[in-house]
Coordinates of N, CA and C in Angstrom, one line a residue:
M10 N -18.2 6.0 3.7 CA -16.8 5.8 3.9 C -16.4 4.5 3.2
P11 N -15.5 4.5 2.3 CA -15.1 3.3 1.7 C -14.3 2.3 2.6
A12 N -14.4 1.0 2.3 CA -13.7 0.0 3.1 C -12.5 -0.4 2.4
I13 N -11.4 -0.7 3.1 CA -10.2 -1.3 2.6 C -10.1 -2.7 3.2
T14 N -10.2 -3.7 2.4 CA -9.9 -5.1 2.8 C -8.5 -5.4 2.6
V15 N -7.8 -5.8 3.6 CA -6.4 -6.1 3.6 C -6.3 -7.6 3.6
L16 N -5.7 -8.2 2.6 CA -5.6 -9.7 2.6 C -4.5 -10.0 3.6
P17 N -4.5 -11.2 4.1 CA -3.5 -11.6 5.1 C -2.1 -11.5 4.6
H18 N -1.3 -11.0 5.5 CA 0.2 -10.9 5.3 C 0.8 -11.5 6.5
P19 N 1.8 -12.4 6.3 CA 2.3 -13.1 7.5 C 2.9 -12.3 8.6
E20 N 3.5 -11.1 8.3 CA 4.0 -10.3 9.4 C 3.2 -9.0 9.7
I21 N 2.7 -8.4 8.7 CA 2.1 -7.1 8.9 C 0.6 -7.2 9.4
C22 N -0.1 -8.2 8.8 CA -1.5 -8.3 9.1 C -1.9 -9.8 8.9
P23 N -1.5 -10.6 9.9 CA -1.6 -12.1 9.7 C -3.1 -12.6 9.5
Q24 N -4.0 -11.9 10.1 CA -5.4 -12.3 9.9 C -6.2 -11.6 8.8
G25 N -5.5 -10.6 8.2 CA -6.2 -9.8 7.3 C -7.1 -8.8 8.1
A26 N -7.7 -7.9 7.4 CA -8.5 -6.9 8.1 C -9.4 -6.1 7.1
T27 N -10.4 -5.6 7.7 CA -11.3 -4.6 6.9 C -11.4 -3.4 7.7
I28 N -11.0 -2.3 7.1 CA -11.0 -1.0 7.8 C -11.8 0.0 7.0
H29 N -12.1 1.1 7.5 CA -12.8 2.2 6.8 C -12.1 3.5 7.0
A30 N -12.1 4.3 5.9 CA -11.4 5.6 5.9 C -12.1 6.5 5.0
P31 N -12.0 7.8 5.3 CA -12.7 8.8 4.4 C -12.1 8.9 3.0
T32 N -13.0 9.2 2.1 CA -12.6 9.4 0.7 C -11.5 10.5 0.7
G33 N -10.5 10.3 -0.1 CA -9.4 11.2 -0.2 C -8.2 10.8 0.7
T34 N -8.4 9.9 1.6 CA -7.3 9.4 2.4 C -6.4 8.5 1.6
T35 N -5.1 8.6 1.8 CA -4.3 7.6 1.1 C -4.4 6.2 1.8
I36 N -4.2 5.2 1.0 CA -4.2 3.8 1.6 C -3.2 3.7 2.7
C37 N -2.0 4.2 2.6 CA -1.0 4.2 3.6 C -1.4 4.8 4.9
E38 N -2.0 6.0 4.8 CA -2.5 6.7 6.0 C -3.6 5.9 6.7
A39 N -4.5 5.4 5.9 CA -5.6 4.6 6.5 C -5.0 3.4 7.2
L40 N -4.1 2.7 6.6 CA -3.5 1.5 7.3 C -2.8 1.9 8.6
L41 N -2.0 2.9 8.5 CA -1.3 3.3 9.7 C -2.3 3.8 10.8
D42 N -3.3 4.5 10.4 CA -4.3 4.9 11.4 C -5.0 3.8 12.1
H43 N -5.0 2.6 11.5 CA -5.7 1.4 12.0 C -4.6 0.4 12.5
D44 N -3.4 0.9 12.8 CA -2.4 0.1 13.4 C -1.9 -1.1 12.6
I45 N -2.0 -0.9 11.2 CA -1.5 -1.9 10.3 C -0.2 -1.2 9.8
E46 N 0.9 -1.7 10.3 CA 2.2 -1.1 10.2 C 2.9 -1.4 8.8
I47 N 2.4 -0.9 7.8 CA 3.0 -1.0 6.5 C 4.3 -0.2 6.4
E48 N 5.3 -0.7 5.7 CA 6.5 0.1 5.6 C 6.3 1.4 4.8
H49 N 7.0 2.4 5.2 CA 6.9 3.7 4.5 C 8.2 4.4 4.7
A50 N 9.3 3.9 4.2 CA 10.7 4.3 4.5 C 10.9 5.8 4.2
C51 N 10.2 6.3 3.2 CA 10.4 7.7 2.8 C 9.4 8.7 3.5
E52 N 8.7 8.2 4.5 CA 7.7 9.0 5.2 C 6.6 9.5 4.3
M53 N 6.2 8.7 3.3 CA 5.1 9.0 2.4 C 5.4 10.1 1.4
S54 N 6.6 10.3 1.0 CA 7.0 11.4 0.1 C 7.1 10.9 -1.4
C55 N 6.7 9.7 -1.7 CA 6.8 9.2 -3.1 C 8.3 9.2 -3.5
A56 N 9.2 8.6 -2.6 CA 10.6 8.6 -2.9 C 11.1 7.1 -2.9
C57 N 10.3 6.2 -2.5 CA 10.8 4.8 -2.5 C 9.6 3.9 -2.9
T58 N 9.7 2.6 -2.7 CA 8.6 1.7 -3.0 C 8.2 0.8 -1.8
T59 N 8.6 1.1 -0.6 CA 8.4 0.2 0.5 C 6.9 0.1 0.9
C60 N 6.1 1.0 0.4 CA 4.6 1.0 0.8 C 3.8 0.4 -0.4
H61 N 4.5 -0.3 -1.3 CA 3.9 -0.9 -2.5 C 2.8 -1.8 -2.1
V62 N 1.6 -1.7 -2.7 CA 0.5 -2.7 -2.5 C 0.0 -3.1 -3.9
I63 N -0.7 -4.2 -3.9 CA -1.3 -4.7 -5.2 C -2.8 -4.5 -4.9
V64 N -3.5 -3.8 -5.7 CA -4.9 -3.6 -5.6 C -5.7 -4.7 -6.3
R65 N -6.3 -5.6 -5.6 CA -7.0 -6.7 -6.1 C -8.4 -6.4 -6.6
Q66 N -9.0 -5.5 -5.9 CA -10.4 -5.0 -6.3 C -10.5 -3.5 -6.1
G67 N -11.2 -2.8 -7.0 CA -11.4 -1.4 -6.7 C -10.4 -0.5 -7.3
Y68 N -9.5 -1.0 -8.1 CA -8.4 -0.1 -8.7 C -8.9 1.1 -9.4
A69 N -10.0 1.0 -10.2 CA -10.5 2.1 -10.9 C -11.0 3.2 -10.1
S70 N -11.3 2.9 -8.8 CA -11.9 4.0 -8.0 C -10.8 4.9 -7.4
L71 N -9.5 4.5 -7.5 CA -8.4 5.3 -7.0 C -8.0 6.3 -8.1
G72 N -7.4 7.4 -7.6 CA -7.0 8.4 -8.6 C -5.9 7.8 -9.5
E73 N -5.7 8.4 -10.6 CA -4.6 8.0 -11.5 C -3.2 8.1 -10.9
P74 N -2.3 7.2 -11.1 CA -1.0 7.3 -10.6 C -0.2 8.4 -11.4
S75 N 0.6 9.2 -10.7 CA 1.4 10.2 -11.4 C 2.6 9.5 -12.1
E76 N 3.2 10.2 -13.0 CA 4.4 9.7 -13.7 C 5.5 9.3 -12.8
E77 N 5.7 10.1 -11.7 CA 6.7 9.8 -10.7 C 6.4 8.5 -10.0
E78 N 5.1 8.3 -9.7 CA 4.8 7.0 -9.0 C 5.0 5.9 -9.9
E79 N 4.6 6.0 -11.2 CA 4.8 4.9 -12.2 C 6.3 4.6 -12.3
D80 N 7.1 5.6 -12.4 CA 8.6 5.4 -12.5 C 9.1 4.6 -11.3
L81 N 8.7 5.0 -10.1 CA 9.1 4.3 -8.9 C 8.6 2.8 -8.9
L82 N 7.4 2.6 -9.3 CA 6.8 1.3 -9.2 C 7.7 0.3 -10.1
D83 N 8.3 0.8 -11.1 CA 9.2 -0.1 -11.9 C 10.3 -0.8 -11.1
K84 N 10.6 -0.2 -9.9 CA 11.6 -0.8 -9.0 C 11.0 -1.7 -7.9
A85 N 9.7 -1.8 -7.8 CA 9.0 -2.5 -6.8 C 9.1 -4.0 -7.0
W86 N 9.3 -4.7 -5.8 CA 9.3 -6.2 -5.9 C 7.9 -6.7 -6.1
G87 N 7.7 -7.7 -7.0 CA 6.4 -8.3 -7.3 C 5.5 -7.4 -8.0
L88 N 6.0 -6.5 -8.9 CA 5.1 -5.6 -9.6 C 4.0 -6.3 -10.3
S89 N 2.8 -5.6 -10.3 CA 1.6 -6.1 -11.0 C 1.0 -5.0 -11.7
P90 N 0.2 -5.3 -12.7 CA -0.5 -4.2 -13.4 C -1.4 -3.3 -12.5
T91 N -1.8 -3.8 -11.4 CA -2.6 -3.0 -10.5 C -1.8 -2.6 -9.2
S92 N -0.5 -2.5 -9.3 CA 0.3 -2.1 -8.2 C 0.2 -0.6 -8.0
R93 N 0.3 -0.2 -6.8 CA 0.3 1.3 -6.4 C 1.2 1.5 -5.2
L94 N 1.7 2.7 -5.1 CA 2.3 3.1 -3.9 C 1.2 3.5 -3.0
S95 N 1.1 2.9 -1.8 CA 0.0 3.2 -0.9 C 0.0 4.6 -0.4
C96 N 1.2 5.3 -0.4 CA 1.2 6.7 0.0 C 0.7 7.6 -1.0
Q97 N 0.5 7.2 -2.2 CA 0.0 8.0 -3.3 C -1.4 7.7 -3.7
A98 N -1.9 6.5 -3.4 CA -3.2 6.0 -3.9 C -4.3 6.5 -2.9
R99 N -5.1 7.5 -3.4 CA -6.1 8.1 -2.6 C -7.4 7.3 -2.8
L100 N -8.1 7.1 -1.7 CA -9.4 6.4 -1.8 C -10.5 7.2 -2.5
G101 N -11.2 6.6 -3.4 CA -12.4 7.2 -4.0 C -13.6 6.8 -3.1
T102 N -14.7 6.6 -3.8 CA -15.9 6.3 -3.1 C -16.2 4.8 -3.0
Q103 N -15.5 4.0 -3.7 CA -15.7 2.5 -3.7 C -14.7 1.8 -2.8
D104 N -15.1 0.6 -2.4 CA -14.3 -0.2 -1.5 C -13.1 -0.8 -2.4
V105 N -12.0 -1.1 -1.7 CA -10.9 -1.6 -2.4 C -10.4 -2.8 -1.5
T106 N -9.8 -3.8 -2.2 CA -9.1 -4.9 -1.6 C -7.7 -4.8 -2.0
I107 N -6.8 -4.9 -1.0 CA -5.3 -4.8 -1.3 C -4.6 -6.0 -0.8
E108 N -3.5 -6.3 -1.4 CA -2.5 -7.3 -0.9 C -1.2 -6.5 -0.7
I109 N -0.6 -6.7 0.4 CA 0.7 -6.2 0.8 C 1.7 -7.2 0.4
P110 N 2.6 -6.9 -0.6 CA 3.6 -8.0 -1.0 C 4.4 -8.4 0.1
R111 N 4.9 -9.7 0.0 CA 5.6 -10.3 1.1 C 7.0 -9.6 1.3
Y112 N 7.6 -9.1 0.2 CA 8.9 -8.5 0.3 C 8.9 -7.1 -0.2
T113 N 9.9 -6.3 0.2 CA 10.1 -5.0 -0.3 C 11.6 -4.9 -0.7
I114 N 12.0 -3.8 -1.3 CA 13.4 -3.6 -1.7 C 14.2 -3.1 -0.5
N115 N 13.5 -2.8 0.7 CA 14.2 -2.3 1.9 C 14.8 -3.5 2.6
H116 N 16.1 -3.8 2.3 CA 16.7 -4.9 3.0 C 17.2 -4.6 4.4
A117 N 17.2 -3.4 4.8 CA 17.7 -3.0 6.1 C 16.6 -2.4 7.0
R118 N 15.5 -3.1 7.0 CA 14.3 -2.7 7.7 C 14.5 -2.7 9.2
E119 N 14.2 -1.7 9.9 CA 14.3 -1.6 11.4 C 13.1 -2.0 12.1
R120 N 13.2 -2.7 13.2 CA 12.1 -3.1 14.0 C 12.2 -2.4 15.4
H121 N 11.2 -1.6 15.7 CA 11.2 -0.8 17.0 C 10.3 -1.4 18.0

């Protein structure tokens, strides 16, 4: 099972974390399954960019982004050449390290 190392984020994961998830699981699903509450305003339907992550290691092990995902990423805050929508990035067999950007385009985020 590949590991996802999450770099520290001041609100979502202050200490950082390392979690494991089965190959084929999306990064977003894996984070949520491990109580790392990444935003996902469109409920993982590839319709927004709130689940944007930057893959710092292991990018090549993820499946190729779709054209739809690439178009949406153009709107993401802090875009990087290794940016992905975590709801679309499926784990391969290698470990990955991700950074959750400090900001999203979702200015009206709700806290429950």
